[in-house]
Amino acid sequence: MNLRLSLVARHLTRPRSTLSHSSAAFARRFPITAMASAHPADERGSRTIHTAACLIIGDEVLGGKTKDTNSNHMAKWCFDLGINLKRIEVIADEESEIIEAVRRMSDRYDFVVTSGGIGPTHDDITYSSIAKAFGLPLVLHQEAYALMKKLSKPHPGQPDFSWDVDSPARRAKLRMIEVPTDVNRDLSKQFIFPCEELWVPIAVVNGNVHILPGVPRLFERLLDGLKPHIADRLVDTEGNATARVLISTPLPESEVAPYLTELAAVVEPKGVKVGSYPRWGKKNNTVTLVGKDKEFIESISAEVASRVRGNIVKVEGEDDEPEEPEQN
């Protein structure tokens, strides 16, 4: 081996942990039938979480009116918990699109999160579309209704609003808590209130589809609040975070490509992925090592950094040189 990967190769002789299997290997060992309806929601909602998907719903995102940050937060959240985020999709506020996407994602992935489309206006159709996807009725959630009345602050634009009087405004508010509900299942398994100060519930449909609002501050708080609710379903509840090492290199991608190609083939059996990312307009590019085996990744990092004539950094760009001011 002419690229001095012997150190890496020696580490590959170590036995692999039984907790580091991939979701693909798990699926081969415990095959799952293709139809989502073949699995009761309770069983689906109790599985170990290996894989995840995120569905961003909103015409405003596709139209460029709103910048999506929720998928980025979801990606970081999954990374920190050791969950393999396999897919992120952005779709329109169209019933057929939502139905197709949630059915497919619920069937293929252990943990699914949707973002957006659960407000009071006519184009907020996420609840009704997901209800249709799984043949469920929309039911007013009484606990959420009580919390909504208790925690909602009066709006200056609605001085005459009353919770006791039927009105278009009241009906619009209630749309936000008319949620897909399986009346034959335990409600506590279908609705989660991660934040005591928020009336917004996380509806859990078909056992693994978690419906969240699209407003970033609400999405982030509710998603973060889910952590203790899924802790016992993670692959490894102690020290589960995926390890990632960043290496800053002054070499162009074409120069390091041959070495990284061979490195990737050698470390793949250990579940380690090698990445290479150009940083346009910057002096240095980035090489990454990502995987579950933190000890192994750290043991090869110095050699990899040496081979690409780079340095290990904590944050991408921390070793960038200050840009010279333009001359007048």
PDB file of C-alpha atoms in Angstrom, residues 43-206:
ATOM      1  CA  GLU A  43     -45.013  -1.230  17.336  1.00  0.00           C
ATOM      2  CA  ARG A  44     -43.660   1.280  14.842  1.00  0.00           C
ATOM      3  CA  GLY A  45     -43.460   3.937  17.526  1.00  0.00           C
ATOM      4  CA  SER A  46     -41.407   1.727  19.844  1.00  0.00           C
ATOM      5  CA  ARG A  47     -38.685   0.667  17.417  1.00  0.00           C
ATOM      6  CA  THR A  48     -35.056   1.586  17.858  1.00  0.00           C
ATOM      7  CA  ILE A  49     -34.354   4.730  15.831  1.00  0.00           C
ATOM      8  CA  HIS A  50     -31.644   4.149  13.253  1.00  0.00           C
ATOM      9  CA  THR A  51     -32.835   6.377  10.397  1.00  0.00           C
ATOM     10  CA  ALA A  52     -34.747   9.638  10.023  1.00  0.00           C
ATOM     11  CA  ALA A  53     -36.286  11.867   7.376  1.00  0.00           C
ATOM     12  CA  CYS A  54     -37.460  15.478   7.363  1.00  0.00           C
ATOM     13  CA  LEU A  55     -40.332  16.823   5.249  1.00  0.00           C
ATOM     14  CA  ILE A  56     -40.499  20.611   4.818  1.00  0.00           C
ATOM     15  CA  ILE A  57     -43.965  21.684   3.672  1.00  0.00           C
ATOM     16  CA  GLY A  58     -44.589  25.145   2.269  1.00  0.00           C
ATOM     17  CA  ASP A  59     -45.091  27.074  -0.950  1.00  0.00           C
ATOM     18  CA  GLU A  60     -43.217  29.973   0.634  1.00  0.00           C
ATOM     19  CA  VAL A  61     -40.022  27.916   0.853  1.00  0.00           C
ATOM     20  CA  LEU A  62     -40.247  26.707  -2.746  1.00  0.00           C
ATOM     21  CA  GLY A  63     -41.062  30.227  -3.907  1.00  0.00           C
ATOM     22  CA  GLY A  64     -38.019  31.728  -2.227  1.00  0.00           C
ATOM     23  CA  LYS A  65     -40.081  33.898   0.117  1.00  0.00           C
ATOM     24  CA  THR A  66     -38.862  32.120   3.250  1.00  0.00           C
ATOM     25  CA  LYS A  67     -35.454  30.624   3.924  1.00  0.00           C
ATOM     26  CA  ASP A  68     -35.677  27.159   5.461  1.00  0.00           C
ATOM     27  CA  THR A  69     -33.533  26.751   8.582  1.00  0.00           C
ATOM     28  CA  ASN A  70     -35.506  23.902  10.149  1.00  0.00           C
ATOM     29  CA  SER A  71     -33.883  21.210   8.023  1.00  0.00           C
ATOM     30  CA  ASN A  72     -30.464  22.435   9.144  1.00  0.00           C
ATOM     31  CA  HIS A  73     -31.505  22.268  12.791  1.00  0.00           C
ATOM     32  CA  MET A  74     -32.943  18.803  12.205  1.00  0.00           C
ATOM     33  CA  ALA A  75     -29.669  17.653  10.637  1.00  0.00           C
ATOM     34  CA  LYS A  76     -27.609  18.876  13.594  1.00  0.00           C
ATOM     35  CA  TRP A  77     -30.113  17.382  16.057  1.00  0.00           C
ATOM     36  CA  CYS A  78     -29.913  13.978  14.390  1.00  0.00           C
ATOM     37  CA  PHE A  79     -26.124  14.117  14.171  1.00  0.00           C
ATOM     38  CA  ASP A  80     -25.789  14.856  17.892  1.00  0.00           C
ATOM     39  CA  LEU A  81     -28.084  11.955  18.770  1.00  0.00           C
ATOM     40  CA  GLY A  82     -26.409   9.476  16.447  1.00  0.00           C
ATOM     41  CA  ILE A  83     -29.448   9.193  14.169  1.00  0.00           C
ATOM     42  CA  ASN A  84     -28.741   8.691  10.482  1.00  0.00           C
ATOM     43  CA  LEU A  85     -30.694  11.411   8.661  1.00  0.00           C
ATOM     44  CA  LYS A  86     -31.298   9.850   5.274  1.00  0.00           C
ATOM     45  CA  ARG A  87     -33.539  12.343   3.493  1.00  0.00           C
ATOM     46  CA  ILE A  88     -34.744  15.951   3.503  1.00  0.00           C
ATOM     47  CA  GLU A  89     -37.505  16.980   1.108  1.00  0.00           C
ATOM     48  CA  VAL A  90     -39.244  20.293   0.434  1.00  0.00           C
ATOM     49  CA  ILE A  91     -42.738  20.050  -1.054  1.00  0.00           C
ATOM     50  CA  ALA A  92     -45.647  22.338  -1.842  1.00  0.00           C
ATOM     51  CA  ASP A  93     -48.822  22.866   0.156  1.00  0.00           C
ATOM     52  CA  GLU A  94     -50.603  20.273  -1.978  1.00  0.00           C
ATOM     53  CA  GLU A  95     -52.618  17.448  -0.486  1.00  0.00           C
ATOM     54  CA  SER A  96     -51.473  14.784  -2.950  1.00  0.00           C
ATOM     55  CA  GLU A  97     -47.808  15.719  -2.452  1.00  0.00           C
ATOM     56  CA  ILE A  98     -48.102  15.542   1.337  1.00  0.00           C
ATOM     57  CA  ILE A  99     -49.988  12.229   1.296  1.00  0.00           C
ATOM     58  CA  GLU A 100     -47.472  10.550  -0.992  1.00  0.00           C
ATOM     59  CA  ALA A 101     -44.441  11.843   0.900  1.00  0.00           C
ATOM     60  CA  VAL A 102     -45.566  10.982   4.455  1.00  0.00           C
ATOM     61  CA  ARG A 103     -46.693   7.494   3.479  1.00  0.00           C
ATOM     62  CA  ARG A 104     -43.365   6.787   1.791  1.00  0.00           C
ATOM     63  CA  MET A 105     -41.259   8.261   4.591  1.00  0.00           C
ATOM     64  CA  SER A 106     -43.230   6.552   7.354  1.00  0.00           C
ATOM     65  CA  ASP A 107     -42.677   3.237   5.613  1.00  0.00           C
ATOM     66  CA  ARG A 108     -38.953   3.682   4.916  1.00  0.00           C
ATOM     67  CA  TYR A 109     -37.589   5.490   7.971  1.00  0.00           C
ATOM     68  CA  ASP A 110     -37.769   4.958  11.719  1.00  0.00           C
ATOM     69  CA  PHE A 111     -38.334   8.607  12.655  1.00  0.00           C
ATOM     70  CA  VAL A 112     -40.039  11.242  10.496  1.00  0.00           C
ATOM     71  CA  VAL A 113     -40.512  14.955  11.183  1.00  0.00           C
ATOM     72  CA  THR A 114     -42.686  17.335   9.170  1.00  0.00           C
ATOM     73  CA  SER A 115     -42.353  21.113   9.313  1.00  0.00           C
ATOM     74  CA  GLY A 116     -45.000  23.654   8.339  1.00  0.00           C
ATOM     75  CA  GLY A 117     -48.598  23.894   7.268  1.00  0.00           C
ATOM     76  CA  ILE A 118     -50.387  23.691  10.627  1.00  0.00           C
ATOM     77  CA  GLY A 119     -51.524  27.298  11.042  1.00  0.00           C
ATOM     78  CA  PRO A 120     -55.031  28.819  10.971  1.00  0.00           C
ATOM     79  CA  THR A 121     -55.230  29.809   7.290  1.00  0.00           C
ATOM     80  CA  HIS A 122     -56.728  28.055   4.266  1.00  0.00           C
ATOM     81  CA  ASP A 123     -53.365  26.875   2.902  1.00  0.00           C
ATOM     82  CA  ASP A 124     -52.378  25.164   6.164  1.00  0.00           C
ATOM     83  CA  ILE A 125     -53.405  21.658   5.158  1.00  0.00           C
ATOM     84  CA  THR A 126     -50.775  19.449   6.782  1.00  0.00           C
ATOM     85  CA  TYR A 127     -53.060  18.019   9.489  1.00  0.00           C
ATOM     86  CA  SER A 128     -55.899  17.229   7.092  1.00  0.00           C
ATOM     87  CA  SER A 129     -53.570  15.767   4.458  1.00  0.00           C
ATOM     88  CA  ILE A 130     -51.737  13.502   6.907  1.00  0.00           C
ATOM     89  CA  ALA A 131     -55.084  12.429   8.363  1.00  0.00           C
ATOM     90  CA  LYS A 132     -56.169  11.349   4.874  1.00  0.00           C
ATOM     91  CA  ALA A 133     -52.829   9.623   4.275  1.00  0.00           C
ATOM     92  CA  PHE A 134     -53.486   7.216   7.143  1.00  0.00           C
ATOM     93  CA  GLY A 135     -57.292   7.123   7.143  1.00  0.00           C
ATOM     94  CA  LEU A 136     -57.763   9.062  10.389  1.00  0.00           C
ATOM     95  CA  PRO A 137     -60.357  11.642  11.447  1.00  0.00           C
ATOM     96  CA  LEU A 138     -59.495  15.153  12.595  1.00  0.00           C
ATOM     97  CA  VAL A 139     -60.436  15.520  16.265  1.00  0.00           C
ATOM     98  CA  LEU A 140     -60.270  18.588  18.480  1.00  0.00           C
ATOM     99  CA  HIS A 141     -57.582  17.889  21.095  1.00  0.00           C
ATOM    100  CA  GLN A 142     -59.162  18.914  24.392  1.00  0.00           C
ATOM    101  CA  GLU A 143     -55.939  19.277  26.389  1.00  0.00           C
ATOM    102  CA  ALA A 144     -54.386  21.453  23.682  1.00  0.00           C
ATOM    103  CA  TYR A 145     -57.593  23.511  23.593  1.00  0.00           C
ATOM    104  CA  ALA A 146     -57.426  24.136  27.332  1.00  0.00           C
ATOM    105  CA  LEU A 147     -53.753  25.114  27.078  1.00  0.00           C
ATOM    106  CA  MET A 148     -54.442  27.336  24.073  1.00  0.00           C
ATOM    107  CA  LYS A 149     -57.050  29.295  26.021  1.00  0.00           C
ATOM    108  CA  LYS A 150     -54.792  29.518  29.071  1.00  0.00           C
ATOM    109  CA  LEU A 151     -51.536  30.472  27.366  1.00  0.00           C
ATOM    110  CA  SER A 152     -52.644  32.523  24.347  1.00  0.00           C
ATOM    111  CA  LYS A 153     -52.304  36.266  24.780  1.00  0.00           C
ATOM    112  CA  PRO A 154     -55.018  38.638  23.501  1.00  0.00           C
ATOM    113  CA  HIS A 155     -54.216  40.044  20.073  1.00  0.00           C
ATOM    114  CA  PRO A 156     -54.606  43.827  19.680  1.00  0.00           C
ATOM    115  CA  GLY A 157     -56.179  43.230  16.274  1.00  0.00           C
ATOM    116  CA  GLN A 158     -58.966  41.134  17.845  1.00  0.00           C
ATOM    117  CA  PRO A 159     -60.260  43.219  20.774  1.00  0.00           C
ATOM    118  CA  ASP A 160     -63.698  41.552  20.748  1.00  0.00           C
ATOM    119  CA  PHE A 161     -62.493  37.951  20.474  1.00  0.00           C
ATOM    120  CA  SER A 162     -64.142  35.467  22.858  1.00  0.00           C
ATOM    121  CA  TRP A 163     -63.448  31.768  23.359  1.00  0.00           C
ATOM    122  CA  ASP A 164     -67.105  31.309  24.316  1.00  0.00           C
ATOM    123  CA  VAL A 165     -68.596  32.751  21.128  1.00  0.00           C
ATOM    124  CA  ASP A 166     -68.466  31.035  17.766  1.00  0.00           C
ATOM    125  CA  SER A 167     -66.737  33.228  15.192  1.00  0.00           C
ATOM    126  CA  PRO A 168     -64.519  32.908  12.098  1.00  0.00           C
ATOM    127  CA  ALA A 169     -61.489  33.841  14.223  1.00  0.00           C
ATOM    128  CA  ARG A 170     -62.280  31.172  16.827  1.00  0.00           C
ATOM    129  CA  ARG A 171     -62.814  28.529  14.138  1.00  0.00           C
ATOM    130  CA  ALA A 172     -59.483  29.502  12.556  1.00  0.00           C
ATOM    131  CA  LYS A 173     -57.685  29.059  15.878  1.00  0.00           C
ATOM    132  CA  LEU A 174     -59.313  25.676  16.457  1.00  0.00           C
ATOM    133  CA  ARG A 175     -57.967  24.433  13.109  1.00  0.00           C
ATOM    134  CA  MET A 176     -54.542  24.409  14.730  1.00  0.00           C
ATOM    135  CA  ILE A 177     -55.607  21.779  17.279  1.00  0.00           C
ATOM    136  CA  GLU A 178     -57.903  19.644  15.131  1.00  0.00           C
ATOM    137  CA  VAL A 179     -55.415  16.855  14.727  1.00  0.00           C
ATOM    138  CA  PRO A 180     -55.237  13.379  13.156  1.00  0.00           C
ATOM    139  CA  THR A 181     -56.366  10.979  15.877  1.00  0.00           C
ATOM    140  CA  ASP A 182     -56.774   7.226  16.103  1.00  0.00           C
ATOM    141  CA  VAL A 183     -59.628   6.967  18.595  1.00  0.00           C
ATOM    142  CA  ASN A 184     -58.754   3.311  19.241  1.00  0.00           C
ATOM    143  CA  ARG A 185     -55.257   4.093  20.548  1.00  0.00           C
ATOM    144  CA  ASP A 186     -53.878   5.622  23.723  1.00  0.00           C
ATOM    145  CA  LEU A 187     -53.812   9.399  23.239  1.00  0.00           C
ATOM    146  CA  SER A 188     -50.580   9.708  25.229  1.00  0.00           C
ATOM    147  CA  LYS A 189     -48.819   7.789  22.454  1.00  0.00           C
ATOM    148  CA  GLN A 190     -50.203  10.116  19.804  1.00  0.00           C
ATOM    149  CA  PHE A 191     -49.547  13.535  21.323  1.00  0.00           C
ATOM    150  CA  ILE A 192     -46.515  14.958  23.093  1.00  0.00           C
ATOM    151  CA  PHE A 193     -46.228  18.319  24.875  1.00  0.00           C
ATOM    152  CA  PRO A 194     -42.436  18.785  25.166  1.00  0.00           C
ATOM    153  CA  CYS A 195     -42.615  22.374  26.450  1.00  0.00           C
ATOM    154  CA  GLU A 196     -44.849  23.289  29.375  1.00  0.00           C
ATOM    155  CA  GLU A 197     -45.098  26.921  28.308  1.00  0.00           C
ATOM    156  CA  LEU A 198     -46.394  26.059  24.814  1.00  0.00           C
ATOM    157  CA  TRP A 199     -49.884  24.862  23.933  1.00  0.00           C
ATOM    158  CA  VAL A 200     -48.640  23.383  20.651  1.00  0.00           C
ATOM    159  CA  PRO A 201     -48.659  19.564  20.742  1.00  0.00           C
ATOM    160  CA  ILE A 202     -46.506  17.308  18.609  1.00  0.00           C
ATOM    161  CA  ALA A 203     -48.924  14.951  16.898  1.00  0.00           C
ATOM    162  CA  VAL A 204     -47.393  11.519  16.286  1.00  0.00           C
ATOM    163  CA  VAL A 205     -49.184   9.769  13.445  1.00  0.00           C
ATOM    164  CA  ASN A 206     -48.728   6.140  12.387  1.00  0.00           C
TER     165      ASN A 206
END
